[in-house]
Short mmCIF file of C-alpha atoms in Angstrom, two decimals:
data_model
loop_
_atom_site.label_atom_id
_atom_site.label_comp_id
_atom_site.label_asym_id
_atom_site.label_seq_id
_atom_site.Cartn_x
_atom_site.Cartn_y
_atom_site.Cartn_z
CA UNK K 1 -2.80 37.66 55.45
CA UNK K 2 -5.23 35.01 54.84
CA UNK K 3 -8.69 35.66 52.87
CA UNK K 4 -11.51 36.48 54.33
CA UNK K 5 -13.75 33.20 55.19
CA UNK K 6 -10.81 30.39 55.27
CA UNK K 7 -9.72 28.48 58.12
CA UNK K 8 -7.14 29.72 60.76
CA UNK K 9 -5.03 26.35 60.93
CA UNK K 10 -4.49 26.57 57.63
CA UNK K 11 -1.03 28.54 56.88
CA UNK K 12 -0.99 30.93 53.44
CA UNK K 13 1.84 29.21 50.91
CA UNK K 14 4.79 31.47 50.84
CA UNK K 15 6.14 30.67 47.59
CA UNK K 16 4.53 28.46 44.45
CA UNK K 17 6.48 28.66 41.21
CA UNK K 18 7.89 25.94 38.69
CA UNK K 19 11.13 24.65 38.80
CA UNK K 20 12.50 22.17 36.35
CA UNK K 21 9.16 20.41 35.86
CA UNK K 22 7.87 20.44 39.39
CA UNK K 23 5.88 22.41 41.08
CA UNK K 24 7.59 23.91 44.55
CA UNK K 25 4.86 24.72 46.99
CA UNK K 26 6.19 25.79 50.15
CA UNK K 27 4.37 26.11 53.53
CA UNK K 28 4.99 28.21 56.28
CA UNK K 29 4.77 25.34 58.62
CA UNK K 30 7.04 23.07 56.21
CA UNK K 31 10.46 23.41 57.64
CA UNK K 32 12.00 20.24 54.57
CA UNK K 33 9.59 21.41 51.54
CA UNK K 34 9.48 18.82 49.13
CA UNK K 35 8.93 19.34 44.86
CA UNK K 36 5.42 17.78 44.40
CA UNK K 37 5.61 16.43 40.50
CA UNK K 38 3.89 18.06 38.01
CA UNK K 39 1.34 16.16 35.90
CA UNK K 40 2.79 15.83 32.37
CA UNK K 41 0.32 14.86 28.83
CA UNK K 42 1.15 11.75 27.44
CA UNK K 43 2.13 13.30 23.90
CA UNK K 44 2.18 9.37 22.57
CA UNK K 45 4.10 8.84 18.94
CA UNK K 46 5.02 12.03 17.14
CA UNK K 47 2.50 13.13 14.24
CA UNK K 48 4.13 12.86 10.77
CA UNK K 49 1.45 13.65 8.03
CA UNK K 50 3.94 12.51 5.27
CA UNK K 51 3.11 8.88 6.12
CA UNK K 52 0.07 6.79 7.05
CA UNK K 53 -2.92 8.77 7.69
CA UNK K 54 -2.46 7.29 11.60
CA UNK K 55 1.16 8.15 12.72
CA UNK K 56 0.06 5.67 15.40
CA UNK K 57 -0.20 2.66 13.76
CA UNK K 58 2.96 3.32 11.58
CA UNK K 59 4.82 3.57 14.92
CA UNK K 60 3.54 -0.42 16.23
CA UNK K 61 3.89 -1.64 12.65
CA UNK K 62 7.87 -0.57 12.42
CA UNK K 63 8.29 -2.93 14.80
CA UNK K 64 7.79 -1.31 18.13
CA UNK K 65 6.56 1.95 20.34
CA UNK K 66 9.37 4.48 19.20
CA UNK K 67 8.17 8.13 19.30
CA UNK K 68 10.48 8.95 15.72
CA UNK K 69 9.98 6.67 12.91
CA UNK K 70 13.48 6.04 11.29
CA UNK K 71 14.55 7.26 8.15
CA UNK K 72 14.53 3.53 7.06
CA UNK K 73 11.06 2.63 8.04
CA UNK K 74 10.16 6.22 6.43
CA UNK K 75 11.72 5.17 2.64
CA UNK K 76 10.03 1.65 2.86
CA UNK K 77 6.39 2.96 3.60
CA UNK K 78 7.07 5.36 0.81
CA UNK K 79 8.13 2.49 -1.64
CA UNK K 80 5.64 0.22 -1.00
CA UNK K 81 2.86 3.29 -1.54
CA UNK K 82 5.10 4.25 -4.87
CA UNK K 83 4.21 0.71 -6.19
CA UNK K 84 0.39 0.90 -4.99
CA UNK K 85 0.67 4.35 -6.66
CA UNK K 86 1.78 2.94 -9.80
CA UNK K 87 -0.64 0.49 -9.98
CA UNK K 88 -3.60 3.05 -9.13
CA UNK K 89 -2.40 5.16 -12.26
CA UNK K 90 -1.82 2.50 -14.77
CA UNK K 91 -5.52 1.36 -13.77
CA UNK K 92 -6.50 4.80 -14.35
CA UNK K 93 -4.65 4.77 -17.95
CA UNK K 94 -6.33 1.88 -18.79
CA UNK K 95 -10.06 2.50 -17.90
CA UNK K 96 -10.97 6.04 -18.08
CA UNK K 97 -10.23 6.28 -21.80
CA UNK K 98 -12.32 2.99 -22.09
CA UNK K 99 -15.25 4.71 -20.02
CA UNK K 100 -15.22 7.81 -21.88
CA UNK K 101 -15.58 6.25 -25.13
CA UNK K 102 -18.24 4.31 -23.56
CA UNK K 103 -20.08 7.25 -22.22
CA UNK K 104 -19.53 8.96 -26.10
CA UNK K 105 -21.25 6.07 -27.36
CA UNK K 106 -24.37 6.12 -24.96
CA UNK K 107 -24.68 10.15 -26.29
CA UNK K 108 -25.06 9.17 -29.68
CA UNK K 109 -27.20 6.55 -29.33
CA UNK K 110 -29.77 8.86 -26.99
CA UNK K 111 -29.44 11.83 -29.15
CA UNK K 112 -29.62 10.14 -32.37
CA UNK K 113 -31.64 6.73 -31.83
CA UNK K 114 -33.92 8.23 -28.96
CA UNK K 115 -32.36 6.21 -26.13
CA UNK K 116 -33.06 6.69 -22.95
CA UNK K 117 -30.83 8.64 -20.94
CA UNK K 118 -30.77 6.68 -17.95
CA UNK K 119 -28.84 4.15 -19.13
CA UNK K 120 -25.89 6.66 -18.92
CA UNK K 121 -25.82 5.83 -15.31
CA UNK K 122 -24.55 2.62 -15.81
CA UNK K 123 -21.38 4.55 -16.97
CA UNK K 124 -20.46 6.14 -13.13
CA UNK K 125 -21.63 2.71 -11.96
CA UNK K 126 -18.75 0.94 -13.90
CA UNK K 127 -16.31 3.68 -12.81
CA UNK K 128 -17.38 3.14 -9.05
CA UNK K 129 -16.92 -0.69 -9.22
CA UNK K 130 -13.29 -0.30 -11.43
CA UNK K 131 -12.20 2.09 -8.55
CA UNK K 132 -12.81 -0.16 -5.67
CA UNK K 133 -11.75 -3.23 -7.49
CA UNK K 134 -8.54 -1.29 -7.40
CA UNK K 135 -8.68 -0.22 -4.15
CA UNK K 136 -8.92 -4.01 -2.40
CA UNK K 137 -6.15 -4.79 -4.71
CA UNK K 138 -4.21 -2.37 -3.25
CA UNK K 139 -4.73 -3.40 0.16
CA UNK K 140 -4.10 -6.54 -0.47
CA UNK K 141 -1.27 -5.92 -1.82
CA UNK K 142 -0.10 -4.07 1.42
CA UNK K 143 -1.22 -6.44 3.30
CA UNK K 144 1.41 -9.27 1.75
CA UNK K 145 4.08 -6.47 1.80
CA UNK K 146 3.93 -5.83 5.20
CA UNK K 147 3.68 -9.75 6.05
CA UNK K 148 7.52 -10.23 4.71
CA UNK K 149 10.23 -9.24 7.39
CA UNK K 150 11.61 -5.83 7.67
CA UNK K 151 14.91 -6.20 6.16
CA UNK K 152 13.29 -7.63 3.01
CA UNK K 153 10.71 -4.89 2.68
CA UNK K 154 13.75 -2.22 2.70
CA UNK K 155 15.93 -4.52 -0.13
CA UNK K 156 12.72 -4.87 -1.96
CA UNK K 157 11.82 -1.45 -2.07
CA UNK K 158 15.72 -0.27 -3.39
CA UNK K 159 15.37 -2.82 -6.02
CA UNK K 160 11.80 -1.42 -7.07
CA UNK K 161 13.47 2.30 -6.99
CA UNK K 162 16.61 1.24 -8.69
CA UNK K 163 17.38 -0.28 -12.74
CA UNK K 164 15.93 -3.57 -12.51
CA UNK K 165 14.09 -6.30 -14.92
CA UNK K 166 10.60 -5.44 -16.67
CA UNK K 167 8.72 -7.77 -18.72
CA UNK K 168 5.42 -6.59 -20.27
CA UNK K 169 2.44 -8.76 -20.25
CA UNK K 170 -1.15 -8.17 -21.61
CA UNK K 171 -2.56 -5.52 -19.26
CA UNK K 172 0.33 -5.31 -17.46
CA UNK K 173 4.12 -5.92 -16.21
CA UNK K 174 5.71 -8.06 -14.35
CA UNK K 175 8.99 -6.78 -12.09
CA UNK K 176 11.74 -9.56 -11.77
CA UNK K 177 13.73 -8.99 -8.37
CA UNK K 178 16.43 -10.67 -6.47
CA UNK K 179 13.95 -12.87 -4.77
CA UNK K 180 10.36 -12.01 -5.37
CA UNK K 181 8.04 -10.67 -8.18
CA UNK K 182 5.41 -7.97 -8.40
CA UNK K 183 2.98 -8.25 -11.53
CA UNK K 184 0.48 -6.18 -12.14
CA UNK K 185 -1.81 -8.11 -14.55
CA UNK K 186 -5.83 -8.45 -15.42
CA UNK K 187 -5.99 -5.39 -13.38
CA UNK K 188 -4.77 -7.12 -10.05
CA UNK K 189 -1.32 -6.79 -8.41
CA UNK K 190 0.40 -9.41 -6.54
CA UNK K 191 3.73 -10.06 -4.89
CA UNK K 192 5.20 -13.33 -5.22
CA UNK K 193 7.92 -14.20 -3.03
CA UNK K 194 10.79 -16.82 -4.77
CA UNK K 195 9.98 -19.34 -1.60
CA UNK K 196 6.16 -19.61 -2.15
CA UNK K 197 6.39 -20.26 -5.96
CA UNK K 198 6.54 -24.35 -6.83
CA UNK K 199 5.79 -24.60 -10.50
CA UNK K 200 4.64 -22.78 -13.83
CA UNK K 201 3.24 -24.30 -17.12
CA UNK K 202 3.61 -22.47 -20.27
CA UNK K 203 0.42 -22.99 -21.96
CA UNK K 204 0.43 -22.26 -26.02
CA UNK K 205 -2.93 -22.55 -27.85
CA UNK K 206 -3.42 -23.07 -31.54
CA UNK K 207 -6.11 -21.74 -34.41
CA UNK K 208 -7.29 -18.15 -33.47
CA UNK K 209 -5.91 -18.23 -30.18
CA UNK K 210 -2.59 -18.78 -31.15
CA UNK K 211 -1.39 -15.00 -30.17
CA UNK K 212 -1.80 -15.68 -27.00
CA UNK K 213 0.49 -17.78 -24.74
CA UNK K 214 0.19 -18.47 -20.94
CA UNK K 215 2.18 -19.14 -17.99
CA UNK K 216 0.35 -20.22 -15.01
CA UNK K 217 2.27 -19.75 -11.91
CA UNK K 218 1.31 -22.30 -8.46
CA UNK K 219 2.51 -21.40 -5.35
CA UNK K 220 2.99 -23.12 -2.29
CA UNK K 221 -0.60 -23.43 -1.34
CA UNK K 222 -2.19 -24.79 -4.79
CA UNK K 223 -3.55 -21.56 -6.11
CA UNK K 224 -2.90 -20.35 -10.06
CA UNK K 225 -2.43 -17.14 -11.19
CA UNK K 226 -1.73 -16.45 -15.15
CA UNK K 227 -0.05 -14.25 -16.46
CA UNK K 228 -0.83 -13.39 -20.52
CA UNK K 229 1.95 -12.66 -23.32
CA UNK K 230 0.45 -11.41 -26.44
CA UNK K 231 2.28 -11.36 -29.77
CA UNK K 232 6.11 -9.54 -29.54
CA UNK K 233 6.03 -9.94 -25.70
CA UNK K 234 6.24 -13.54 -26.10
CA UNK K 235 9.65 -12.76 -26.82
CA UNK K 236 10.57 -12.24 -23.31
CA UNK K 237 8.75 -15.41 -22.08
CA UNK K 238 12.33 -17.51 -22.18
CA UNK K 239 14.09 -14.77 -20.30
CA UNK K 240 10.72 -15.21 -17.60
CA UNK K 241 11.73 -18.93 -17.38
CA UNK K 242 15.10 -18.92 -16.99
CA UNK K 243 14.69 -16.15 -13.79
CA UNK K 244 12.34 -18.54 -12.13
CA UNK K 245 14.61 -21.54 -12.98
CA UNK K 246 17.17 -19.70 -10.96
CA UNK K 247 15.00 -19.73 -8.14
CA UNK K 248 14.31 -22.89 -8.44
CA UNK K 249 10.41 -23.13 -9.57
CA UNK K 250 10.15 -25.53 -12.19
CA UNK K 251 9.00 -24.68 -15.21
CA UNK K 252 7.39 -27.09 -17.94
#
């Protein structure tokens, strides 16, 4: 029986239920009812907190608009974050001690010479400015990962994981693989692929500065970056040479 108040050409439904996704609404006057679809959410990529902070964007840069990132794609993200990581901590390692003593320092001198104790705010300044120093390296960093193609991102991230070449430097490493190298060095990290390197100068000083000797590496578009061996790490410097020989950088 229709409700009180609606119209008389109107018949009352019979039946409304779902049924495999559709709604079924049948009419009295209907004699071939038809499903009418039902309207579905979009769910868009599946949510997977264990990777970027935007499931989303991990999704378009694997290469595409698949719903389930692969375990492939899954182990390279994680690699290339395990080297940021790495470099986050052995910035850590190397400044907070330095800051601390720092901060010691300023104590004495305020409670023992009468200095003022605002100057101790210069301390959280310098640990603000080291952390995002470290931070744009790091994106940069990602940034030149994720520029390579996706094959070499995977072979570069099971040679980072697996046994592979280390030479130390002066606040720092540098990791030789197959066909690219990640230093970490003057607190900055940078990947160097084996195409984009063209030369490198070993530079040896003399007098005080004799410690110290250089190799300046030029890539393909004219800019120098140097890495620093200091006393029993120059040891390893031939061993450097004759991996980028291989790859056919010259060295002088």
């Amino acid at each position: 029986m229709a409700e009180k108040g609606a119209p008389d050409d109107v018949p009352e439904p019979l039946f409304c239920g779902l049924n495999g996704g559709y709604y079924t609404h049948v009419r009295a006057d209907s004699p071939h009812p038809s499903p009418r679809p039902a309207r579905r959410r979009r769910t868009g990529v599946q949510r997977d907190k264990s990777l970027w902070r935007c499931p989303r964007r991990t999704a378009r840069r694997a290469g595409g608009d698949e719903t389930v990132i692969s375990a492939r794609t899954r182990e390279r993200i994680w690699m290339m974050k395990r080297i940021i990581r790495d470099f986050y901590v052995a910035e850590a390692r190397g400044v907070l001690p330095l800051l601390l003593l720092i901060q010691l320092l300023m104590c004495g001198l305020a409670y023992y010479a009468g200095f003022s104790y605002v100057y101790m705010l210069f301390i959280p300044v310098l640990a603000v400015v080291a952390f995002l120093r470290a931070v744009y390296e790091g994106q940069r960093f990602r940034e030149a990962f994720e520029a390579l193609p996706l094959l070499r991102q995977e072979r570069i991230a099971k040679e980072y994981n697996a046994p592979h070449s280390c030479v130390r430097l002066y606040l720092g490493e540098a990791h030789l693989l197959s066909d690219c190298l990640v230093c970490r060095s003057r607190r900055t990290l940078r990947l160097f692929p084996a195409e984009t390197l063209v030369q490198a100068n070993i530079q040896e000083y003399s007098g005080r500065n004799r410690i110290v000797t250089d190799l300046r590496l030029v890539d393909s578009s004219g800019k120098v970056f140097t890495l620093e061996f200091w006393g029993r790490q120059k040891q390893a410097l031939d061993g450097f040479a004759a991996h980028l020989t291989a790859w056919g950088v010259s060295v002088r």
